Each structure stands twice: as C-alpha cells, then as structure tokens.
PDB file of C-alpha atoms and ligand atoms in Angstrom:
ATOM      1  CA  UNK W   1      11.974  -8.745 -13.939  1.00  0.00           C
ATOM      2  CA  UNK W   2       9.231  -7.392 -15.942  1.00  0.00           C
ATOM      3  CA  UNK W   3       8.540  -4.052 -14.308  1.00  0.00           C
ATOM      4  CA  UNK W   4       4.259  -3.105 -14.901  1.00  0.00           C
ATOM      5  CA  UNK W   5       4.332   0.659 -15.015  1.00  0.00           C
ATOM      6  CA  UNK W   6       1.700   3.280 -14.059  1.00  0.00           C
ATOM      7  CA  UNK W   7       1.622   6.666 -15.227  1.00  0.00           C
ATOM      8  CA  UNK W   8       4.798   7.604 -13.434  1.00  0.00           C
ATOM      9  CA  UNK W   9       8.008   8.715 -15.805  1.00  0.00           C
ATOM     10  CA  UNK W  10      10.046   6.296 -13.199  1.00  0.00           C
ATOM     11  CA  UNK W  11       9.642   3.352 -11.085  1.00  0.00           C
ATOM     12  CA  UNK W  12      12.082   5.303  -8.258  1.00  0.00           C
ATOM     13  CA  UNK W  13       8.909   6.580  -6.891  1.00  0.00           C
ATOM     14  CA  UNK W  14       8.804   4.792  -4.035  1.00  0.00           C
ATOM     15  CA  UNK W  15       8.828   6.846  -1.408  1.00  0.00           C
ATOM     16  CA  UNK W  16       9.262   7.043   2.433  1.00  0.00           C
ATOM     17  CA  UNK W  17       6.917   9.302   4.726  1.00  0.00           C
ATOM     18  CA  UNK W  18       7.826  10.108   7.698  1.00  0.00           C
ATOM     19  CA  UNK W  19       4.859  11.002   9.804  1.00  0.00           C
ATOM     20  CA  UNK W  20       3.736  13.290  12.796  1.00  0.00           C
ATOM     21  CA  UNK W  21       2.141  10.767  15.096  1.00  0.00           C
ATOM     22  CA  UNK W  22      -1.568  11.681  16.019  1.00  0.00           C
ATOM     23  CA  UNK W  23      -2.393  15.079  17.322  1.00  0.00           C
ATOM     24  CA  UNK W  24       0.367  16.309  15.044  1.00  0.00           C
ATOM     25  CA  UNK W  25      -2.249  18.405  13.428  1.00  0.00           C
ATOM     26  CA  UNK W  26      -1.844  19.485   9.653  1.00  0.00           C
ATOM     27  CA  UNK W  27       1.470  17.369  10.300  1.00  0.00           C
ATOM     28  CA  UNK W  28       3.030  17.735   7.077  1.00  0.00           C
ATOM     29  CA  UNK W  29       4.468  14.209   5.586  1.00  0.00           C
ATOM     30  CA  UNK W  30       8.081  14.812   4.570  1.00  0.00           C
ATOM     31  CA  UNK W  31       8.721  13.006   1.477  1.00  0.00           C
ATOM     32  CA  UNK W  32      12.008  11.334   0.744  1.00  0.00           C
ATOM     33  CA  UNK W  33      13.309   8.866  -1.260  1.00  0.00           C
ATOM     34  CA  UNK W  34      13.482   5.096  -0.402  1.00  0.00           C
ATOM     35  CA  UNK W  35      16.917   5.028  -1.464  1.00  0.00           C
ATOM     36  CA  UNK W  36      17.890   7.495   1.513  1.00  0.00           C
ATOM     37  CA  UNK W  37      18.219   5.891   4.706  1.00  0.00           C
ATOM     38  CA  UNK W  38      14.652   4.436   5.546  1.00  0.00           C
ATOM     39  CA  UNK W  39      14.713   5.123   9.226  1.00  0.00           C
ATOM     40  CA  UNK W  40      11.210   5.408  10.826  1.00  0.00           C
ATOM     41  CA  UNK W  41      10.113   8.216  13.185  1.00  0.00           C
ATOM     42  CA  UNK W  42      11.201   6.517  16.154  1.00  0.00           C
ATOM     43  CA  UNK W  43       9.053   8.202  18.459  1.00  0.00           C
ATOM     44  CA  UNK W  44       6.124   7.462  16.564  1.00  0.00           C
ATOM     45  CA  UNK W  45       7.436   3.564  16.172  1.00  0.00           C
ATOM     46  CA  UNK W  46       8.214   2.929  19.977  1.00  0.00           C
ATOM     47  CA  UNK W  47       4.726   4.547  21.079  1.00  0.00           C
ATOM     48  CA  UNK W  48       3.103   2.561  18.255  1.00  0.00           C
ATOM     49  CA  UNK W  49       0.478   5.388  17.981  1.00  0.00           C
ATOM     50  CA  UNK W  50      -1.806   5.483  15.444  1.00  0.00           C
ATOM     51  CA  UNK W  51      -0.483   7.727  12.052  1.00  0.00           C
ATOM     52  CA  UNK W  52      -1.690  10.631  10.408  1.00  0.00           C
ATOM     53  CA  UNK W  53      -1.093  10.873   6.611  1.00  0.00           C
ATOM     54  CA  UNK W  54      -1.926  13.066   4.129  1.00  0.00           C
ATOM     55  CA  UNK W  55      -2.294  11.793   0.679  1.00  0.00           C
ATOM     56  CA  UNK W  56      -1.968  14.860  -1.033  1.00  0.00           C
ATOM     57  CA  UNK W  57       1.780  14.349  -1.763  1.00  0.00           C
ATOM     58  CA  UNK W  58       1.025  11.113  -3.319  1.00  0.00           C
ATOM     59  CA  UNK W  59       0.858  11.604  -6.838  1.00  0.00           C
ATOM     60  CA  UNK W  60      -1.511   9.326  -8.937  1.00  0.00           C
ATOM     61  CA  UNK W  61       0.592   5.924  -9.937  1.00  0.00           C
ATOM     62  CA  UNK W  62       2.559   6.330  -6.675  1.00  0.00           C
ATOM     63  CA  UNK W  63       3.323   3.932  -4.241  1.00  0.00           C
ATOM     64  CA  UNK W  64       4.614   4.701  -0.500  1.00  0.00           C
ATOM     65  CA  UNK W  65       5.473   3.813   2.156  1.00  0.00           C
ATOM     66  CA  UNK W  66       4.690   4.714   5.642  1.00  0.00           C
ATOM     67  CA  UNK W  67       5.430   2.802   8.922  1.00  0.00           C
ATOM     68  CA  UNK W  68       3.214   2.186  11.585  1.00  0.00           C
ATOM     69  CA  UNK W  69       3.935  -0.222  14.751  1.00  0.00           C
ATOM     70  CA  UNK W  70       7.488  -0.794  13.247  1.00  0.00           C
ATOM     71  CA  UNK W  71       5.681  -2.475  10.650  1.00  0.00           C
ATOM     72  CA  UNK W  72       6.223  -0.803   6.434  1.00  0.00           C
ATOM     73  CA  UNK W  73       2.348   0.115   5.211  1.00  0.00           C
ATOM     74  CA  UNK W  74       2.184   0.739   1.349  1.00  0.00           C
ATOM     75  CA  UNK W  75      -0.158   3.438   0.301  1.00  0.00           C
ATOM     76  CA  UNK W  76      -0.820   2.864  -3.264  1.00  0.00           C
ATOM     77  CA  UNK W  77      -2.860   6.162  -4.918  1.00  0.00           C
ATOM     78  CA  UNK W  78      -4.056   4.175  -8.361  1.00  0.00           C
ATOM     79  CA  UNK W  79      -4.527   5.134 -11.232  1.00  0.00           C
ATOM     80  CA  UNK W  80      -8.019   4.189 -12.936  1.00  0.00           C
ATOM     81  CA  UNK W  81      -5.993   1.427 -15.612  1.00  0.00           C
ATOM     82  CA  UNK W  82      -4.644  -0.033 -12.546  1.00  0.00           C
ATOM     83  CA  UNK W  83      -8.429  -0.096 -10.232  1.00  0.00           C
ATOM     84  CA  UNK W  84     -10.101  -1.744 -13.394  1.00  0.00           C
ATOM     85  CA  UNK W  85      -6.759  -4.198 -13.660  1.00  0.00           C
ATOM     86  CA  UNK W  86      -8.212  -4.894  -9.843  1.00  0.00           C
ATOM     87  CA  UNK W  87     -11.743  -5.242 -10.506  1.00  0.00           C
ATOM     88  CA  UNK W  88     -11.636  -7.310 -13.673  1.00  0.00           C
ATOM     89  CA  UNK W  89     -10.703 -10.319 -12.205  1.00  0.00           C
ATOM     90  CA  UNK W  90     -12.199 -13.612 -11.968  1.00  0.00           C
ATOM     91  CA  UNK W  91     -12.294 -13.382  -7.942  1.00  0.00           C
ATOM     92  CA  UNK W  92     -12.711 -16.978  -7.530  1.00  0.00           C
ATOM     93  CA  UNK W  93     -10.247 -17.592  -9.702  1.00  0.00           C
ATOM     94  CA  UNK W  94      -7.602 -16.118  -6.885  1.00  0.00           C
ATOM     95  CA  UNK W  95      -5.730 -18.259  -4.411  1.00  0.00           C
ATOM     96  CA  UNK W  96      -7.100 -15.516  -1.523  1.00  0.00           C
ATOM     97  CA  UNK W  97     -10.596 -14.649  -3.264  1.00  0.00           C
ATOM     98  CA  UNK W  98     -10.909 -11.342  -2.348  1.00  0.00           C
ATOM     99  CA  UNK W  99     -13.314  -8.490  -3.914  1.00  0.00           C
ATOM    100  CA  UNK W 100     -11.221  -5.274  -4.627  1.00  0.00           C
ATOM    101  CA  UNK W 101     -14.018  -3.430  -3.130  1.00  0.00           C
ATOM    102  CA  UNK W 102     -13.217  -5.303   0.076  1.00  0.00           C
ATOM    103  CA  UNK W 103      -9.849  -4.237   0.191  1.00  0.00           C
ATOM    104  CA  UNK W 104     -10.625  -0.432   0.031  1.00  0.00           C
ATOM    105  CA  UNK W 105     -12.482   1.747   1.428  1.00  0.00           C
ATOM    106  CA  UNK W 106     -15.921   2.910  -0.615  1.00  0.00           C
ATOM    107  CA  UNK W 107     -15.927   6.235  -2.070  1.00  0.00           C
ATOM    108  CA  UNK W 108     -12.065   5.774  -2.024  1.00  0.00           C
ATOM    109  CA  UNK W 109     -11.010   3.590  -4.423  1.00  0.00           C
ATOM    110  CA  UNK W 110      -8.287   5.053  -5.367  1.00  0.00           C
ATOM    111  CA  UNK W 111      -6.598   4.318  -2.676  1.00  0.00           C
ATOM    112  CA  UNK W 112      -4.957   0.898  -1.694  1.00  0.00           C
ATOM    113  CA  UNK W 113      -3.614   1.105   1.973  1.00  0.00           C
ATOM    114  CA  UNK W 114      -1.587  -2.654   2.667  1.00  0.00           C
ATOM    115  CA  UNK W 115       0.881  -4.028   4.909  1.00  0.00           C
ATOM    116  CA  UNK W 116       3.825  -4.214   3.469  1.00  0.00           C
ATOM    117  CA  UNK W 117       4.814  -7.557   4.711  1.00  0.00           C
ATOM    118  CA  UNK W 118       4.422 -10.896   1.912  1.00  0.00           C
ATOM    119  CA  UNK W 119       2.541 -13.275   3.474  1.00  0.00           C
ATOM    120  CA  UNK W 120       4.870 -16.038   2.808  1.00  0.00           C
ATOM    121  CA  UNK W 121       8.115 -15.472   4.966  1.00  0.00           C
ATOM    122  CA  UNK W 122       7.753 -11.946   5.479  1.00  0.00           C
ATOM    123  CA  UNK W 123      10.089 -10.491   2.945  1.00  0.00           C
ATOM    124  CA  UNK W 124       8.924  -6.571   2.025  1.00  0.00           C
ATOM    125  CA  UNK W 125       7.857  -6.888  -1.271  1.00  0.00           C
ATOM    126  CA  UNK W 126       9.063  -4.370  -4.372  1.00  0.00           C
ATOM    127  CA  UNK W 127       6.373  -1.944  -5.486  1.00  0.00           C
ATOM    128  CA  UNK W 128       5.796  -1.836  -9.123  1.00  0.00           C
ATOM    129  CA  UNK W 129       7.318  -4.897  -9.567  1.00  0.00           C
ATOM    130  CA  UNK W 130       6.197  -8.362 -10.878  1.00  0.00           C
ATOM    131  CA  UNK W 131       3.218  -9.059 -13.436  1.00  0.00           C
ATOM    132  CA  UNK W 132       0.435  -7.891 -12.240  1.00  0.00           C
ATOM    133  CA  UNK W 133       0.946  -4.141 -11.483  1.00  0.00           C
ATOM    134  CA  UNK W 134       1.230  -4.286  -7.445  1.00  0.00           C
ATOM    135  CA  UNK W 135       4.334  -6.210  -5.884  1.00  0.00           C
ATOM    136  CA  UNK W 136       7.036  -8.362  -6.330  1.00  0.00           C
ATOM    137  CA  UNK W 137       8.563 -10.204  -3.646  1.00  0.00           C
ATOM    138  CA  UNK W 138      12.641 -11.081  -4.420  1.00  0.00           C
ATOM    139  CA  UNK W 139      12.881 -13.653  -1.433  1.00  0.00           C
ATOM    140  CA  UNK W 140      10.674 -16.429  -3.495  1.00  0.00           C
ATOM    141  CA  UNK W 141       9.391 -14.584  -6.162  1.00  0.00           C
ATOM    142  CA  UNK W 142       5.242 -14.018  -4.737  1.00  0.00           C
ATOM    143  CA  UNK W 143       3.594 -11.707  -6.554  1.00  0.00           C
ATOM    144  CA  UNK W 144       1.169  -9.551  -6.342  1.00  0.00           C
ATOM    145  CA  UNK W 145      -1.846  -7.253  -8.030  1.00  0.00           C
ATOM    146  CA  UNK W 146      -3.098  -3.957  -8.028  1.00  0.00           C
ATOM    147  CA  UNK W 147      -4.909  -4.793  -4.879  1.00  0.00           C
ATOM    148  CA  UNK W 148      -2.319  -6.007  -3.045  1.00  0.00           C
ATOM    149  CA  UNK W 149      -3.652  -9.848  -3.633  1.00  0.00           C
ATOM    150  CA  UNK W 150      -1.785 -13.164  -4.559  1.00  0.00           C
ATOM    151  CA  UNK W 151      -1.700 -13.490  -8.203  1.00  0.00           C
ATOM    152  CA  UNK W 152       1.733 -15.961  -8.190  1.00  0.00           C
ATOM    153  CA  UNK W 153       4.080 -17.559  -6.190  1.00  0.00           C
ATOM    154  CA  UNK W 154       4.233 -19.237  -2.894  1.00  0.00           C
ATOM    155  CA  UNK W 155       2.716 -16.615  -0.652  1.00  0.00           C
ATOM    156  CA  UNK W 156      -0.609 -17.888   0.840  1.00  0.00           C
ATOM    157  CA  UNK W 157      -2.724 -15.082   1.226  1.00  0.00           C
ATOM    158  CA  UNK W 158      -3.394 -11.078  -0.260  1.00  0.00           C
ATOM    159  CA  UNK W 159      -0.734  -8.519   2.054  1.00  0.00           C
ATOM    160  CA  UNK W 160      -3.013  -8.087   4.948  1.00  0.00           C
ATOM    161  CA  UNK W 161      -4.932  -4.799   5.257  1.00  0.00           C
ATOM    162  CA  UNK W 162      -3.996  -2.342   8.458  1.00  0.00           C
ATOM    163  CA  UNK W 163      -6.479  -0.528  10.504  1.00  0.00           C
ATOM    164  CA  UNK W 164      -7.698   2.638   8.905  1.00  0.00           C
ATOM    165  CA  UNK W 165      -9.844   5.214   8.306  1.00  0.00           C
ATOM    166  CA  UNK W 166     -10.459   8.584   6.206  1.00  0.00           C
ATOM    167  CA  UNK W 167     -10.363  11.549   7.736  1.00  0.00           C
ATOM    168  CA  UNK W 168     -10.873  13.622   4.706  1.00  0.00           C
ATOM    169  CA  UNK W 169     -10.537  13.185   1.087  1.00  0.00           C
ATOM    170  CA  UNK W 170      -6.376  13.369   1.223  1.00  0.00           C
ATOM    171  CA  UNK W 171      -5.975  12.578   5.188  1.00  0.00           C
ATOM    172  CA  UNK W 172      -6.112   8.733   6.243  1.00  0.00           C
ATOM    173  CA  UNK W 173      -5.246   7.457   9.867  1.00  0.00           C
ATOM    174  CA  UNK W 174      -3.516   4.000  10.261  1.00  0.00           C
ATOM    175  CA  UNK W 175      -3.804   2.442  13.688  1.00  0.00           C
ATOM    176  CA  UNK W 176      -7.808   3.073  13.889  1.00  0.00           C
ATOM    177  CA  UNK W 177     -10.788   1.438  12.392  1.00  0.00           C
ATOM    178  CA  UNK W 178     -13.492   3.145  13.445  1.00  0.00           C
ATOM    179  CA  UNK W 179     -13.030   6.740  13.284  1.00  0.00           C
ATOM    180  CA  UNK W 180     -15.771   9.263  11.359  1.00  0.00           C
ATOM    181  CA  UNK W 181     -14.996  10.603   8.159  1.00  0.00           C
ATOM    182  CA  UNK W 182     -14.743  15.072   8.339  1.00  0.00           C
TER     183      UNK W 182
HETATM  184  S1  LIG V 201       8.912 -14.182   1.725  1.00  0.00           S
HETATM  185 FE1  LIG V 201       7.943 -13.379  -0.044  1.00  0.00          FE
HETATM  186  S2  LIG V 201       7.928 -15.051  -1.400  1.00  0.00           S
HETATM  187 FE2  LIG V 201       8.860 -15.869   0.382  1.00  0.00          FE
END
C-alpha cells in the first residue's frame, strides 16, 4: 500500500493519548505508542466526559489518537504541504463535498480533529495510509484525504467531525461545541 508521508522520519507515529478527563487541569497527555496495548482511560470512557488534550506533544506531521465516548478521535497536527493538499481540491468534485475550512476550526488549521470511525462499516482506518495523505481503511479499502474526506472506495461520507473546541492555542476539548476560546 502506497504509504503518503509527512515530514515525520517514520510512519510509527501514531500515537495513543491517554487523557485526564475534564477538570484534570494542566492534565498532562501521556504519550505511548499504538503498538502498546491501546486501552482507553476507562474512567474517562465509562463517564463519557468530555476530554482535555493538549496538542503540544503532537509534533507537526503527526497523527493521534485519543478516545472519547469509547469512540477512537484522530488528531491530525498538519503540516502546510498536507493543508494545501486539502484545500486544492475541486470540492465538488468529492463524493461528500466538503470545504476544508468546514472541517476545522478557523485560525486553526492546522489542526484536523476526526472520528476515527470509516463511514462505510466502521472499520478504524490506518493513518498515513492510502493515496491521498489522510487514511486508509484495510476492511474495503476507503480512503481518505488530508481532511479526513472520501477520496476512494466504498465509504459514503468524510469521517464525521466530534464536538470540539479550543481552549488555547495547544489545548482542545472533545465532547463540547460551544465553549470560549482563553
Ligand atoms: S469499513 Fe472501511 S471500507 Fe468498509
């Protein structure tokens, strides 16, 4: 599988954060690999809280992943070759048209928060995978862009956005919509 690279020296960048649920404050994200077991905070999962997260960790190129209501949320911290792979797209030209800037949040382009669920049978789809720079999925072979949209394959629509807001430049919160920015 052709394997679209960012700036990253590997594609084992894929990481899993486990996070302090709200009121956690400063909570620091532990970072550790995907390949370690991928067991959620279970605390945070069964009170299905919204998350804190702080970006900081996330290195430009990276993709994690974070869960939130048992479900897997990718947090994708792009790189600018992989924003203008979004935004130079023919959006009508998508089976989902969707406008990059409506899939992130202004001022904060950079980042790319998704659920990490494909849209067709509800495989999790591999990160840096597939030919457009965003996801493969192995169950039927969707596949998907830099914005998390369907480029290929038989998944219906773009991974579906979660609930969230900035809190600051490097802190986002998943589970709520409406929250001011600090
Ligand atoms: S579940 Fe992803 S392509 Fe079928």
């Amino acid at each position: 599988m052709t394997t679209v690279s960012s700036a990253e020296p590997t594609r084992r960048d894929f990481l899993y954060i486990a996070t302090g649920a709200v009121g956690a404050i400063g909570a620091a994200a532990t970072l550790v690999p995907l390949l370690a077991q991928m067991n959620p905070d279970a605390s945070t999962v069964a009170a299905g809280a919204p998350v804190d997260i702080d970006l900081a960790p996330i290195a430009e190129g990276q993709i994690v992943k974070v869960f939130w209501r048992s479900k897997p949320i990718f947090i994708f911290h792009r790189t600018k070759k992989e924003i203008d792979e979004a935004k130079n797209v023919d959006v009508n030209s998508l089976p989902d048209p969707e406008s990059d800037a409506e899939r992130t949040k202004p001022g904060h382009e950079q980042w790319l928060v998704v659920i990490g669920i494909c849209t067709h049978l509800g495989c999790i789809p591999l990160a840096h995978q597939g030919e457009y720079g965003g996801w493969f999925c192995p169950c039927h072979g969707s596949q998907y862009d830099t914005a998390g949209r369907i480029r290929k394959g038989p998944a219906p629509r773009n991974l579906a956005l979660p609930p969230y807001t900035f809190l600051s430049d490097t802190k986002i919160r998943i589970g709520e919509e409406s929250a001011k920015t600090a």
